[in-house]
């Protein structure tokens, strides 16, 4: 280190037992306001599929798809196979991928709330452009601005929630983001169900109402306090302590404040977080930041949520029935998130992820069997089997909603040390949005090519991700966020990558793997 002295090592010992405080109304309010950022993400996921199944929208922007949809000779699985239509959905996520990486230095240097406000403003602009779209270029530009908003919001909001929440309730409060996401999806489905009857301009209303959560996020974000972790990282020690005392409801915050100070000392010694995160000692966290969001999407949930109306119409449901079915799946997803909030800090992350994965596998296989046996290129499902498909899809969504849905965001947001937290969250969001983009762009073509096999494709990925959790994901329940680094040293595999540190002073330094560390 320049200037000599002891090299900063971050949190030096476990102090979790010494943490004081309670859940204050102040921290609950702050988390509720911040979680609105999840609603804009959910609203877009839910609104896209409904809008792309509306005839006036297709006639204006995608006439080829409109004619294919209404052609009786068209293969049921291929009615919506159009790369332009897929680009309408997926362009947002590509823009979000780039924006999430740009958001990292903003979040680190200027604070979490600045990124939240930037995300709200971008989404507000995008919603306005989409509602007023006169041509395809204007429509896609609006989608790109929505993507920028999602990139900033998804990068900052989970971090904000993880840092504000007390350790013993971090899982539940962090899941406010996913709850807001599911409420956004459900709200979007309900709006689509109503606006489909406004034949010439219903799609404009659906897209334009995205401005409501964007406005709430912008105004609410500007009123939020900054997290104590971020304030301390920016050198505002006294203000950071004041906020910490306020959100914990006590002045006895010495242990937690000391953890933050030690984490901040190391964070401020790191000039290039993205370069630092590639170091061997950070490989466990990097693996989680890559695989958790990738698996969350490869399980197939976004395909169902994006294209639920399209998917159900392809299976022979009428327009009204398909939108009604997507409303039902949205409601199930919202309700199942409440189950996860109630259980995550009691039973832990691993049990929810593994049990949810098993249920998701069974549901995907059952849907594939029903469609493979009873549904063909030119056949329609009977009423009984149609109901069965919807019920099994709801069971799939239920399992996802209390496992991979919220925990795919919660686990990556809580495992990084302060010096790589912003960069790590950017990687998590970028990976999530990359696979969201890829699946959104490819799904309609995959459905056309694989037919019912698309559900077996996703089932295979769920097997892989369930095995991954069993062997490689440690239990983070109740572990303070600034002491998470100590968890990796206890894992059967990851301890090989994370150096063991003896924190007894040796001539002014600390021992790392038997050698003294000095400045």
Short mmCIF file of C-alpha atoms in Angstrom, two decimals, residues 30-31 33-39 41 100 107 112-113 115-116 149-165 170-171 173-178 181 217 224 227 229 296 405-416 421-422 424-426 428-429 432 481:
data_model
loop_
_atom_site.label_atom_id
_atom_site.label_comp_id
_atom_site.label_asym_id
_atom_site.label_seq_id
_atom_site.Cartn_x
_atom_site.Cartn_y
_atom_site.Cartn_z
CA UNK A 30 -36.91 2.46 2.67
CA UNK A 31 -36.92 -1.12 1.40
CA UNK A 33 -39.72 2.33 -1.80
CA UNK A 34 -36.51 0.87 -3.25
CA UNK A 35 -38.26 -2.35 -4.23
CA UNK A 36 -40.49 -0.38 -6.61
CA UNK A 37 -37.51 -0.73 -8.93
CA UNK A 38 -38.47 -4.38 -9.30
CA UNK A 39 -41.97 -3.44 -10.45
CA UNK A 41 -38.79 -4.92 -14.50
CA UNK A 100 -25.80 -2.51 -15.99
CA UNK A 107 -23.29 2.97 -7.94
CA UNK A 112 -26.96 3.35 -4.68
CA UNK A 113 -29.79 5.90 -4.70
CA UNK A 115 -28.41 4.74 -9.80
CA UNK A 116 -32.00 4.08 -8.68
CA UNK A 149 -33.62 1.98 -16.83
CA UNK A 150 -33.75 -1.73 -16.03
CA UNK A 151 -29.94 -1.99 -16.18
CA UNK A 152 -29.48 0.76 -13.60
CA UNK A 153 -32.41 -0.32 -11.42
CA UNK A 154 -31.55 -4.01 -11.29
CA UNK A 155 -27.93 -3.17 -10.54
CA UNK A 156 -28.65 -0.86 -7.61
CA UNK A 157 -31.90 -2.02 -5.98
CA UNK A 158 -30.84 -5.53 -4.80
CA UNK A 159 -27.62 -4.02 -3.39
CA UNK A 160 -29.60 -1.33 -1.59
CA UNK A 161 -31.96 -3.88 -0.04
CA UNK A 162 -29.14 -6.22 1.06
CA UNK A 163 -27.20 -3.40 2.70
CA UNK A 164 -30.17 -1.81 4.49
CA UNK A 165 -31.63 -5.05 5.89
CA UNK A 170 -31.97 -9.88 4.88
CA UNK A 171 -33.47 -12.64 2.75
CA UNK A 173 -36.43 -7.83 2.88
CA UNK A 174 -34.25 -8.42 -0.18
CA UNK A 175 -37.11 -10.36 -1.72
CA UNK A 176 -39.17 -7.18 -1.75
CA UNK A 177 -37.47 -6.70 -5.12
CA UNK A 178 -38.84 -9.98 -6.44
CA UNK A 181 -41.34 -7.75 -9.85
CA UNK A 217 -39.16 4.92 -8.60
CA UNK A 224 -34.39 7.50 0.08
CA UNK A 227 -27.03 2.98 2.68
CA UNK A 229 -22.17 0.86 3.64
CA UNK A 296 -32.57 -18.54 -13.32
CA UNK A 405 -37.31 -16.33 -8.81
CA UNK A 406 -36.36 -14.37 -5.69
CA UNK A 407 -33.22 -16.30 -4.74
CA UNK A 408 -31.65 -15.89 -8.17
CA UNK A 409 -31.36 -12.21 -7.21
CA UNK A 410 -30.96 -12.51 -3.43
CA UNK A 411 -27.98 -14.87 -3.27
CA UNK A 412 -25.70 -12.97 -5.69
CA UNK A 413 -26.56 -9.60 -4.10
CA UNK A 414 -25.52 -10.72 -0.60
CA UNK A 415 -22.29 -12.67 -1.18
CA UNK A 416 -19.81 -10.04 -2.39
CA UNK A 421 -20.02 -5.64 -4.56
CA UNK A 422 -20.99 -3.10 -7.18
CA UNK A 424 -20.29 -8.22 -8.86
CA UNK A 425 -23.90 -7.04 -9.00
CA UNK A 426 -23.24 -5.57 -12.45
CA UNK A 428 -25.06 -10.64 -12.11
CA UNK A 429 -27.42 -8.26 -13.89
CA UNK A 432 -29.22 -12.26 -16.32
CA UNK A 481 -23.24 -9.24 4.61
#
